[in-house]
C-alpha positions as a LaTeX table, in Angstrom:
\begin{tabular}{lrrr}
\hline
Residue & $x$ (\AA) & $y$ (\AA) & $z$ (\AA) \\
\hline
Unk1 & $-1.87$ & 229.85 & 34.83 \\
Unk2 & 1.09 & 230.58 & 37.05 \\
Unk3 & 2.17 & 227.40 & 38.87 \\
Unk4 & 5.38 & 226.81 & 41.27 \\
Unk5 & 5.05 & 222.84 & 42.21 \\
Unk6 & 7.32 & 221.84 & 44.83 \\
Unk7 & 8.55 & 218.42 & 45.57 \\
Unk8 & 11.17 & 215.92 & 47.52 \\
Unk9 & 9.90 & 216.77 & 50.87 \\
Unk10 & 9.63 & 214.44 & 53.90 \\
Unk11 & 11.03 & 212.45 & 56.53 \\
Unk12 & 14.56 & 212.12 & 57.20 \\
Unk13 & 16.96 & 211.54 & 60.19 \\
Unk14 & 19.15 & 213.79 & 61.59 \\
Unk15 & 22.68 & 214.43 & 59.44 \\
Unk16 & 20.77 & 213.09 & 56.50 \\
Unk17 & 19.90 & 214.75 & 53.63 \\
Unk18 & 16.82 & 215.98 & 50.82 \\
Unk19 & 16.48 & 217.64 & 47.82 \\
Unk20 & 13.58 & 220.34 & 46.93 \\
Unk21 & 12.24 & 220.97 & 43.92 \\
Unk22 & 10.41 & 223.37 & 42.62 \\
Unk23 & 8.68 & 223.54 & 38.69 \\
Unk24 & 7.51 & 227.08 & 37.68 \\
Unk25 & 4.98 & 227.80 & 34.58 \\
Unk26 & 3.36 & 230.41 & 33.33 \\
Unk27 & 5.82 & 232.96 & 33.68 \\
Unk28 & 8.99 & 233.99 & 32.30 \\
Unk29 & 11.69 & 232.18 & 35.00 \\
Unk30 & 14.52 & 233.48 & 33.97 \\
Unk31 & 13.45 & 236.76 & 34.84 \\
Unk32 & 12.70 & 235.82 & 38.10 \\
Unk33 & 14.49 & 236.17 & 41.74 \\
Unk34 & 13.76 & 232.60 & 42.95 \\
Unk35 & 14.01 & 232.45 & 46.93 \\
Unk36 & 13.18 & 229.78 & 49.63 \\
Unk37 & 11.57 & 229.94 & 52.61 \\
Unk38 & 10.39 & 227.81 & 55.65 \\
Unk39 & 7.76 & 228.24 & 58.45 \\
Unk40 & 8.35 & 226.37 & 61.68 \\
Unk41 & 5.20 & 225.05 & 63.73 \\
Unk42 & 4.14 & 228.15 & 65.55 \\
Unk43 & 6.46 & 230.38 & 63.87 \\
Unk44 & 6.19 & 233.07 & 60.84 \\
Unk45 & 8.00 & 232.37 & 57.64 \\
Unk46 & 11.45 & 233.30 & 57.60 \\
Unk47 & 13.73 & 233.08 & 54.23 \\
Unk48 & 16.35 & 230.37 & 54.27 \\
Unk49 & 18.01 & 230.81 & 50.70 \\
Unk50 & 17.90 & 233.43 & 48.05 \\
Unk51 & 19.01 & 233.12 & 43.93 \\
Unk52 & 19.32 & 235.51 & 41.41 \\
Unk53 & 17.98 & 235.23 & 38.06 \\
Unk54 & 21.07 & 234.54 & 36.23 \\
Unk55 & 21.68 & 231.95 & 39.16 \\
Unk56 & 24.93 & 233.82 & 39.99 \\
Unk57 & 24.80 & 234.60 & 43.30 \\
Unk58 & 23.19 & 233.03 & 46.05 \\
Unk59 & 22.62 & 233.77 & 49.62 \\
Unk60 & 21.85 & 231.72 & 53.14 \\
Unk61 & 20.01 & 232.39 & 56.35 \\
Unk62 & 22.92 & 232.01 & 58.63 \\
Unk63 & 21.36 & 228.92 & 60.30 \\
Unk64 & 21.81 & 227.13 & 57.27 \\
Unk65 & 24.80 & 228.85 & 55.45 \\
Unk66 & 27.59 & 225.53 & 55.11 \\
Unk67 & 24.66 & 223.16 & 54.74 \\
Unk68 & 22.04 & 224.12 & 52.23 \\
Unk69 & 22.63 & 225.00 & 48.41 \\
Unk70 & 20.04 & 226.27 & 45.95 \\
Unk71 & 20.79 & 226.31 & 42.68 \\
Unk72 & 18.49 & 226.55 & 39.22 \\
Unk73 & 17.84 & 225.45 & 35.98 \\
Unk74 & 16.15 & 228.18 & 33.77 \\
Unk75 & 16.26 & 225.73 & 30.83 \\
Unk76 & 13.99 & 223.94 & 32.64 \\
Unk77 & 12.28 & 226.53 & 34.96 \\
Unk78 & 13.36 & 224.70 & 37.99 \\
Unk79 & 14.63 & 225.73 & 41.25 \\
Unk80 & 16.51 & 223.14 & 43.96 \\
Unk81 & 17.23 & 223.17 & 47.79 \\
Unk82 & 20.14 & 220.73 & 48.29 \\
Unk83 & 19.96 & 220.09 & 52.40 \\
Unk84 & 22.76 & 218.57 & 54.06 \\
Unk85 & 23.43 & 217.42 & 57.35 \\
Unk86 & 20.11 & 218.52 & 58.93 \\
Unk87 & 18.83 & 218.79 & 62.24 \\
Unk88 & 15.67 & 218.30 & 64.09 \\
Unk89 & 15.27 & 222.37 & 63.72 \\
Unk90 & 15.37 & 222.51 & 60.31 \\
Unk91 & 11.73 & 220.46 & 60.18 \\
Unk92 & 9.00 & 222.94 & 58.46 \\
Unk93 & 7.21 & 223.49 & 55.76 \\
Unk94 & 9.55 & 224.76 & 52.90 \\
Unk95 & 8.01 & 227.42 & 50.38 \\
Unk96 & 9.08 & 228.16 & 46.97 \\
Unk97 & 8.76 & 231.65 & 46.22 \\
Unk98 & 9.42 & 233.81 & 42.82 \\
Unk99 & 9.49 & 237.36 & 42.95 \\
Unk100 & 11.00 & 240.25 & 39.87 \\
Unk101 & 10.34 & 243.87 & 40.95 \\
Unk102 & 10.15 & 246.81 & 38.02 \\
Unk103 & 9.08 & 249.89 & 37.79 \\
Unk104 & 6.08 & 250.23 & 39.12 \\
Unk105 & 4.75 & 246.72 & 39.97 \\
Unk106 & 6.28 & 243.62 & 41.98 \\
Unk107 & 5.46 & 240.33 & 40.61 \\
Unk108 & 5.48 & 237.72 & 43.08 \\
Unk109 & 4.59 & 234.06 & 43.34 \\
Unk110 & 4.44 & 231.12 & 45.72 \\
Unk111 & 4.59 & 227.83 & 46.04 \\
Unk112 & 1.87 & 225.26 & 48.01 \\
Unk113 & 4.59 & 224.19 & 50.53 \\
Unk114 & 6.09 & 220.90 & 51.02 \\
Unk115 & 6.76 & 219.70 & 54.53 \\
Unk116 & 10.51 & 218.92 & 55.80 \\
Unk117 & 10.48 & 216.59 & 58.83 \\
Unk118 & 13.87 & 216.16 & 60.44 \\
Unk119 & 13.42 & 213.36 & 62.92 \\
Unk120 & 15.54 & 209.53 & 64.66 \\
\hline
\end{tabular}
């Protein structure tokens, strides 16, 4: 069964900070493109951070770029968000999301969500 768990959401005050997890099973990680993304209320998903599947290079959603770090572990299949220094807009559901593209066929996973409420 393919699985991405995410944890480490919840309620923090503004300039403070969290750390998401994610656990993937069932599928080979380290072949994957591991990528977050967030959905504010009202709002469709947008992508906040983006690794590759060696883990060397990374990229930001602009709004976030200076604040956020993901990183991974494929020795452990796991994926982090590091967030620093958030603000009220950064409250949404976070999404783990695992996606390899080859010829032919796109693989592509997500997590359940895990809620991110930025709030004094």
């Amino acid at each position: 069964q393919v699985q991405l768990v995410e944890s480490g959401g919840g309620l923090v005050q503004p300039g403070g900070s969290l750390r998401l997890s994610c656990a993937a099973s069932g599928f080979t990680f380290s072949s994957y493109v591991m990528r977050w993304y967030r959905q504010l209320p009202g709002k469709e998903r947008e992508l906040v951070a983006t690794i590759t599947s060696t883990g060397g290079t990374t990229n930001y959603a602009s709004s976030v770029k200076g604040r956020f770090t993901i990183s991974r572990n494929n020795a452990v299949n796991l994926v982090y968000l590091q967030m620093n220094s958030l603000k009220p807009e950064d409250t949404a559901l976070y999404y783990c999301n695992a996606r390899r593209v080859i010829p032919g066929r796109t693989y592509e996973y997500w997590g359940q969500g895990t809620q991110v409420t930025v709030s004094s």
